PDB file of C-alpha atoms in Angstrom:
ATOM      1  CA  UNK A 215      73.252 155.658  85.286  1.00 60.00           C
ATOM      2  CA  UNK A 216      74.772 154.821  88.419  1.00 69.00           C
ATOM      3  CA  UNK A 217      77.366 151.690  89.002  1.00 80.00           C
ATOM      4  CA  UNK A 218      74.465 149.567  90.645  1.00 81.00           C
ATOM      5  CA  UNK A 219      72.181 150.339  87.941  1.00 84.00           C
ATOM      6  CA  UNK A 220      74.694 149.535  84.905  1.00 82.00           C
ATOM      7  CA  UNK A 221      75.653 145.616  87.411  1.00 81.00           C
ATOM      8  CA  UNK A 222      71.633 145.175  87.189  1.00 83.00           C
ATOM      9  CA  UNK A 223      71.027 146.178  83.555  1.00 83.00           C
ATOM     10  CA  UNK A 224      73.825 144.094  82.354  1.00 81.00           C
ATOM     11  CA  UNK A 225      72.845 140.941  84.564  1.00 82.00           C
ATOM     12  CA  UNK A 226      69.338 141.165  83.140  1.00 82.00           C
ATOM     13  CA  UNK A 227      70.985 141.234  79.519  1.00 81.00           C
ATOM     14  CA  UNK A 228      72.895 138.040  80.164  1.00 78.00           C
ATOM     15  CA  UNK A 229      69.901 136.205  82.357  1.00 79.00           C
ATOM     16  CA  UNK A 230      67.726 137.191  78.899  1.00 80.00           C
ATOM     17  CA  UNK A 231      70.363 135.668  77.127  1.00 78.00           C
ATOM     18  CA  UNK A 232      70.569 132.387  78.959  1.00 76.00           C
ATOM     19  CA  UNK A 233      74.122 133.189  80.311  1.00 76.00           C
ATOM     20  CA  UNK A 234      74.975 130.824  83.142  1.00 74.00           C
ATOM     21  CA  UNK A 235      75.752 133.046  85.809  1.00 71.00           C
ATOM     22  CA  UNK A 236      76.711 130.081  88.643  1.00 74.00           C
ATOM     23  CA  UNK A 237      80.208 130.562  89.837  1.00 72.00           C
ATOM     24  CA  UNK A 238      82.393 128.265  88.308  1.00 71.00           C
ATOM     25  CA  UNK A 239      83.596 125.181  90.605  1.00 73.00           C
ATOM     26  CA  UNK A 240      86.681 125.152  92.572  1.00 73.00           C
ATOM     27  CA  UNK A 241      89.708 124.219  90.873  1.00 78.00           C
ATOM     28  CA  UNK A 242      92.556 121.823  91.437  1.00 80.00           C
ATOM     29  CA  UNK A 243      94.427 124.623  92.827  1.00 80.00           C
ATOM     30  CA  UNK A 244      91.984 125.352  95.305  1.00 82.00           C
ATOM     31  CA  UNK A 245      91.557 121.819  96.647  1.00 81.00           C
ATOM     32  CA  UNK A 246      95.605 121.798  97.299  1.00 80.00           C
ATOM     33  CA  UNK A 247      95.111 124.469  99.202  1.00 83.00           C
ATOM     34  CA  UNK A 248      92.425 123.072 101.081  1.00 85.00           C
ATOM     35  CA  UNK A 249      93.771 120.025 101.725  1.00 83.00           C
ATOM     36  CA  UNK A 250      97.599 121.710 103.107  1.00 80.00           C
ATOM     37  CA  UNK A 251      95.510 123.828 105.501  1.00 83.00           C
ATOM     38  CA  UNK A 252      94.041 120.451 106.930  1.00 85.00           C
ATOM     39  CA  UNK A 253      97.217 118.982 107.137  1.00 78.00           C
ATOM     40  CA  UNK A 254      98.783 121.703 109.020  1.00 75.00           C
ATOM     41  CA  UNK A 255      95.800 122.147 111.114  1.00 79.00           C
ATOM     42  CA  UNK A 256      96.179 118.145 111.936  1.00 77.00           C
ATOM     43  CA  UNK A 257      99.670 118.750 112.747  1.00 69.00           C
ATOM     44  CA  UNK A 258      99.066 121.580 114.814  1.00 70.00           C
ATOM     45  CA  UNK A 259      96.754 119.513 116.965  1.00 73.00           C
ATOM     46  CA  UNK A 260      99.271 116.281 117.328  1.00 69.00           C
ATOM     47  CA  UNK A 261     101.962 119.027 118.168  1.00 65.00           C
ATOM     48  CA  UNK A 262     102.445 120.288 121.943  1.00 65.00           C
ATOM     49  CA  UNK A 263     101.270 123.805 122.515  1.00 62.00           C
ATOM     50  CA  UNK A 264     104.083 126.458 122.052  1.00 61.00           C
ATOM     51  CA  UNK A 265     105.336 124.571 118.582  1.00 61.00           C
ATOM     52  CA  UNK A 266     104.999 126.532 115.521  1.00 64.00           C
ATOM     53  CA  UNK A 267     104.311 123.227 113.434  1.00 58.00           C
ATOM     54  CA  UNK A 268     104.135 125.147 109.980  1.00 62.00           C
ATOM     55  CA  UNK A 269     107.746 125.507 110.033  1.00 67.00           C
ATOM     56  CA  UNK A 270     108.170 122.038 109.605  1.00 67.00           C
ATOM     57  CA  UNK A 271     105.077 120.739 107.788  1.00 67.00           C
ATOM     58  CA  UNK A 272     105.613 123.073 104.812  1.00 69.00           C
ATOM     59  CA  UNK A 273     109.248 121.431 103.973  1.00 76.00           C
ATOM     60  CA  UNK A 274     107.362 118.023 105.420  1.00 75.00           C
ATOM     61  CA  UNK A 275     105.192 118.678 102.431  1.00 72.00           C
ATOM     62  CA  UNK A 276     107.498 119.159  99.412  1.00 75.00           C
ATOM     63  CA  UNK A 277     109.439 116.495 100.608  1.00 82.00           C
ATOM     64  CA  UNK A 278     106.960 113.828 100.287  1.00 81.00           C
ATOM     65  CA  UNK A 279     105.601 115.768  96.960  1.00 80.00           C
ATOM     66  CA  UNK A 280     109.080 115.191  95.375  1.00 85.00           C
ATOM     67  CA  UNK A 281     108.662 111.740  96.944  1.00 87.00           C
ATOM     68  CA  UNK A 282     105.367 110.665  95.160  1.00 87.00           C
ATOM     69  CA  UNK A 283     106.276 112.608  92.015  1.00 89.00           C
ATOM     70  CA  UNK A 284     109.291 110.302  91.885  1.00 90.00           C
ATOM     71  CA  UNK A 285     107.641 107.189  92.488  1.00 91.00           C
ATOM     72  CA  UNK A 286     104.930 108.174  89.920  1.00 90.00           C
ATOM     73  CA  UNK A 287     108.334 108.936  87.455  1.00 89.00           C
ATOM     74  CA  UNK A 288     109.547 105.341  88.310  1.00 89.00           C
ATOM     75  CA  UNK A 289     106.143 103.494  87.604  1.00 88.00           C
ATOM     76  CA  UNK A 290     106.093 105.372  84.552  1.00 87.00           C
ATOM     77  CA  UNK A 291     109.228 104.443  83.162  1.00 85.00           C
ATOM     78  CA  UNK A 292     108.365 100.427  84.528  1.00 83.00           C
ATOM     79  CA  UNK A 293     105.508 100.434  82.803  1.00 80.00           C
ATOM     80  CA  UNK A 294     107.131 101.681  79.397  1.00 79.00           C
ATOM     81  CA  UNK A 295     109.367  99.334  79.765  1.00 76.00           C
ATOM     82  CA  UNK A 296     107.686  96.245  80.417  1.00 71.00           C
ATOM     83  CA  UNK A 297     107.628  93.946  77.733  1.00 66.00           C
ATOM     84  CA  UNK A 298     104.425  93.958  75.429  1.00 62.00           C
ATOM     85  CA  UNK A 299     102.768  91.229  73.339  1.00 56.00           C
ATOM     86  CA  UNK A 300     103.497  91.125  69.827  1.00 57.00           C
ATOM     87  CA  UNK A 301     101.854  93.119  67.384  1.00 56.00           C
ATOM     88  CA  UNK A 302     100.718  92.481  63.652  1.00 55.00           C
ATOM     89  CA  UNK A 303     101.711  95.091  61.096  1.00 55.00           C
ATOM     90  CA  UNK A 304      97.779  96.295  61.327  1.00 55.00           C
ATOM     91  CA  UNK A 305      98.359  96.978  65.308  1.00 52.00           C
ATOM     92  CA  UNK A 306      95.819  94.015  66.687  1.00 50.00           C
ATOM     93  CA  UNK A 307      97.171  91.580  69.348  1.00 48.00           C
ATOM     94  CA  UNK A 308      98.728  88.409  68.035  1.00 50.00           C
ATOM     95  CA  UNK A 309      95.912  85.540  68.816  1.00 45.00           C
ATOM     96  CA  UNK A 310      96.735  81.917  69.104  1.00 47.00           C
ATOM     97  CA  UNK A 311      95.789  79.647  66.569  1.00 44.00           C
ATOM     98  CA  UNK A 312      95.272  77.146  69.147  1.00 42.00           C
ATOM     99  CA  UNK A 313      95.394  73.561  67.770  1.00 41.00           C
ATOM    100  CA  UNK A 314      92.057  71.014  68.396  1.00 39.00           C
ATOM    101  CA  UNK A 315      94.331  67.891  68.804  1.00 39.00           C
ATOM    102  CA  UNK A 316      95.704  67.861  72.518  1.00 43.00           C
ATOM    103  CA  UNK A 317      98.163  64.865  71.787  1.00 42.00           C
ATOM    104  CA  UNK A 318      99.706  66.161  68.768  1.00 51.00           C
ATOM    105  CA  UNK A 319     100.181  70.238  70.009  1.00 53.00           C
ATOM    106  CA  UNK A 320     103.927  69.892  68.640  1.00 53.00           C
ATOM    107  CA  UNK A 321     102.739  68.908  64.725  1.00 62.00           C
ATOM    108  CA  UNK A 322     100.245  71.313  65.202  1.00 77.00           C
ATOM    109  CA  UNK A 323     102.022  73.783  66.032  1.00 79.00           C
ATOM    110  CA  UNK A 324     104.630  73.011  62.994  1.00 84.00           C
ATOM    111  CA  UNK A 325     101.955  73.113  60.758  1.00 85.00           C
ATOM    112  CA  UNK A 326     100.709  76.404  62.625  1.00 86.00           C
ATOM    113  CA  UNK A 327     104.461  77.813  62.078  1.00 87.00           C
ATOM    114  CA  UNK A 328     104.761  76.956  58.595  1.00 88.00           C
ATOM    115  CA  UNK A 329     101.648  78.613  57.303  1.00 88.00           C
ATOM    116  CA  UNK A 330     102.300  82.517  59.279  1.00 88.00           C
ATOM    117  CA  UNK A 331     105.576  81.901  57.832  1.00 88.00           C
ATOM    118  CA  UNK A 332     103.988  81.362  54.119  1.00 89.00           C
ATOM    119  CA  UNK A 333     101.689  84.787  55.035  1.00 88.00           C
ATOM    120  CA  UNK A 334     104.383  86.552  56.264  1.00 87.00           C
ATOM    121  CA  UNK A 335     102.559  86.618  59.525  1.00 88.00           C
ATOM    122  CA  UNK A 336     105.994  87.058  61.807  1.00 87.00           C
ATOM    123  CA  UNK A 337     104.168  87.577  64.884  1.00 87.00           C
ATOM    124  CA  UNK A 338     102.443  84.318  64.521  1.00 88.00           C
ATOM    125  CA  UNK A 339     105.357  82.787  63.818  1.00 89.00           C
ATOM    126  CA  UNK A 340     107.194  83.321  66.072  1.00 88.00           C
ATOM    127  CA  UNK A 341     104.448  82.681  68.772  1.00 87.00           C
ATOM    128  CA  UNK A 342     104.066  79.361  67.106  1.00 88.00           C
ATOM    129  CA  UNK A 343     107.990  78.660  67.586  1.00 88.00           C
ATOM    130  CA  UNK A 344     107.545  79.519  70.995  1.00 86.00           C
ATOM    131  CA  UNK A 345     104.899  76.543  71.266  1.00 85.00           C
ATOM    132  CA  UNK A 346     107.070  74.174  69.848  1.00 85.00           C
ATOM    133  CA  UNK A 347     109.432  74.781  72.363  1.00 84.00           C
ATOM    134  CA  UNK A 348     107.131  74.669  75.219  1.00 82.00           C
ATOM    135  CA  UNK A 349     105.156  71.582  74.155  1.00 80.00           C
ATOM    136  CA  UNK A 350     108.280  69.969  73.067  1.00 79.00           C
ATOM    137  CA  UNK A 351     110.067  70.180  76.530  1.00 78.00           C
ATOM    138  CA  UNK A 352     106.424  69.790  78.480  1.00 70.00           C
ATOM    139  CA  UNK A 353     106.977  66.263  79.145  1.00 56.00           C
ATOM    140  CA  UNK A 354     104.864  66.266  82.738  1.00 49.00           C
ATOM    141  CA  UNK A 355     102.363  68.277  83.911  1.00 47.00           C
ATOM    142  CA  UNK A 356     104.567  70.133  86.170  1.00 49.00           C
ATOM    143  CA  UNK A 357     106.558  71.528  83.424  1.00 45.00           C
ATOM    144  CA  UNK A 358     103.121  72.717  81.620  1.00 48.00           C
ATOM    145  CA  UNK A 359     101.785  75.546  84.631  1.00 50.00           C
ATOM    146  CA  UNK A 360     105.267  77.190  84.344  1.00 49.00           C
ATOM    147  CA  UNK A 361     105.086  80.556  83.538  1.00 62.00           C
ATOM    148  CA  UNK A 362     108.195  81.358  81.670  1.00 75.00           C
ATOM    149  CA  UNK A 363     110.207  79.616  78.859  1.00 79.00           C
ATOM    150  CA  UNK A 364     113.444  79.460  80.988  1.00 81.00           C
ATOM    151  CA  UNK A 365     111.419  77.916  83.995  1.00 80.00           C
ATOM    152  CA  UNK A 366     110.021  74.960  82.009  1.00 79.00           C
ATOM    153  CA  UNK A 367     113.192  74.187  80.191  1.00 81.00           C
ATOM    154  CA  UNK A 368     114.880  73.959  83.630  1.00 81.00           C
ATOM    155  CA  UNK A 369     112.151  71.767  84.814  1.00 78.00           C
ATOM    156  CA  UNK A 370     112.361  69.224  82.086  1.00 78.00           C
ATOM    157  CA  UNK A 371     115.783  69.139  82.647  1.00 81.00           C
ATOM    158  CA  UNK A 372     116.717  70.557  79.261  1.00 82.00           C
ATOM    159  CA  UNK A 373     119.172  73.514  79.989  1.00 84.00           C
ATOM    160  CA  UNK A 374     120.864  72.285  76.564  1.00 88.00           C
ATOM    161  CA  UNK A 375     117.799  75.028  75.408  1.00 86.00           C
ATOM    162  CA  UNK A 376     118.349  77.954  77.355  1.00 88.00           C
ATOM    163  CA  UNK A 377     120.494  79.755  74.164  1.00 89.00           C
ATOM    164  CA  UNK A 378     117.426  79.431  71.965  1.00 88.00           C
ATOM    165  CA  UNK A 379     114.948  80.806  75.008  1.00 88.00           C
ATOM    166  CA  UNK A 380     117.454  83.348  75.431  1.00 88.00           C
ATOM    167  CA  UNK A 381     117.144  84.350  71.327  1.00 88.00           C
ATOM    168  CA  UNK A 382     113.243  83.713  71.510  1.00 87.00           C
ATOM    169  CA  UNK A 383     112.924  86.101  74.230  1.00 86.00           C
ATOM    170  CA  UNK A 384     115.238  88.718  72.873  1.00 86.00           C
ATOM    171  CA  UNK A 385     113.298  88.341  69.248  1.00 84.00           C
ATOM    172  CA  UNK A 386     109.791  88.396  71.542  1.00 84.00           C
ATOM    173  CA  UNK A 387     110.711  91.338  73.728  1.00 83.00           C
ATOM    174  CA  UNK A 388     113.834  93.136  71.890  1.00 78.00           C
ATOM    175  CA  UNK A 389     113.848  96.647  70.825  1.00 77.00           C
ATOM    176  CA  UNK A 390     114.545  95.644  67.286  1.00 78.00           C
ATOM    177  CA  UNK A 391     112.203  94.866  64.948  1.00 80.00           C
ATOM    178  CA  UNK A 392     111.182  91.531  64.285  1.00 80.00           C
ATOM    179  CA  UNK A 393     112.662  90.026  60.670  1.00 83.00           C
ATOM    180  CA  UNK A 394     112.153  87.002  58.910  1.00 85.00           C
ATOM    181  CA  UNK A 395     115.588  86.727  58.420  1.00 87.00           C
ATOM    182  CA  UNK A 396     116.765  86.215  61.973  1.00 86.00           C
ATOM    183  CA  UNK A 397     113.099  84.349  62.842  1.00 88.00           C
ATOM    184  CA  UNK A 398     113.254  81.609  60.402  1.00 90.00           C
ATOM    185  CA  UNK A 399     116.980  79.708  61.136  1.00 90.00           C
ATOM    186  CA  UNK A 400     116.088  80.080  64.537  1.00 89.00           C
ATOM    187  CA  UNK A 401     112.525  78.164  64.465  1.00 90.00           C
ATOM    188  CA  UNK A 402     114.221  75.944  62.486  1.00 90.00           C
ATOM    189  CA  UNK A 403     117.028  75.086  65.040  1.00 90.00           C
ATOM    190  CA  UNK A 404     114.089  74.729  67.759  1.00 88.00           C
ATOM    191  CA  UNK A 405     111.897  72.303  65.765  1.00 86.00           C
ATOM    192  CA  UNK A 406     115.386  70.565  65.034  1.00 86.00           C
ATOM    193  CA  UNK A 407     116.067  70.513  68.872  1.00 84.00           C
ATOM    194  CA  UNK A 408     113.340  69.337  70.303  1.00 81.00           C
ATOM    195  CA  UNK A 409     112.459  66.680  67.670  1.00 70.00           C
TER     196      UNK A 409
END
């Protein structure tokens, strides 16, 4: 049996049984390549004649490769660092427990605070806390469509309240874990404050 004859006897074995003979698609690897060669034949076109433009376009290249795998390094490390919501100890997303009476969000709220702190529900808690603040020191509409704690205090004119933003935000958006221990004195010092 001759070389020819063994290729043809073994593709009719693996046709019979159902082998997919298609080549396989081109990899990553081969679209890189494909897509330097078009970059260095672009380059060699915007060049003037006489210019051996792969000399330069190869360094060209890994420069802005180290460039983009930087910047993809930097988003990386923003994004793990950005500040999340907080969790509950099963992993869902804290929800507001939004009260139904607009003109009374503050006793609401208390009311809201008082019972996550009976469940143990910190998260809660402390999102409730945060409320208090907020709808304690939202005294005009302006105040209300701020977007951060420290911007609304300083529009209401109560910079007396910056410490306990300051603690809210580093119990919100700390690295350590949040306890009862350090959450409960301070709601208590913000319902005290902006009674």
């Amino acid at each position: 049996m001759t070389t020819s004859e063994q290729v043809r006897r073994i593709d009719e074995i693996l046709r019979g049984e159902g082998v997919e003979m298609s080549p396989p698609a081109p990899g990553i690897g081969d679209w890189l390549a494909a897509l330097q060669n078009r970059v260095f034949e672009a380059l060699d076109a915007m060049v003037p004649l006489g210019f051996d433009a792969t000399r330069l376009a190869r360094p060209l290249l890994w420069t802005l490769a180290a460039v983009g795998i930087f910047a993809l390094g930097v988003f990386l490390v923003a994004a793990l660092r950005t500040p999340r919501a907080p969790r509950r100890a099963n992993g869902s997303a804290v929800l507001s427990e939004v009260p139904t009476k607009p003109r009374s969000y503050e006793r609401d709220w208390r009311s809201v605070l008082e019972s996550a702190l009976e469940r143990g529900d910190l998260a809660a808690a402390l999102e409730a806390t945060w409320w208090i603040l907020l709808t304690g020191v939202a005294a005009t509409p302006r105040t209300e469509d701020r977007s951060t704690g420290r911007s609304a205090v300083r529009a209401a004119g109560r910079t007396d309240l910056l410490p306990l933003v300051r603690e809210l935000e580093a119990l919100t958006y700390g690295r350590r874990p949040l306890h009862r221990a350090a959450l409960e004195p301070l709601a208590r010092r913000v319902c005290d404050s902006v009674a």
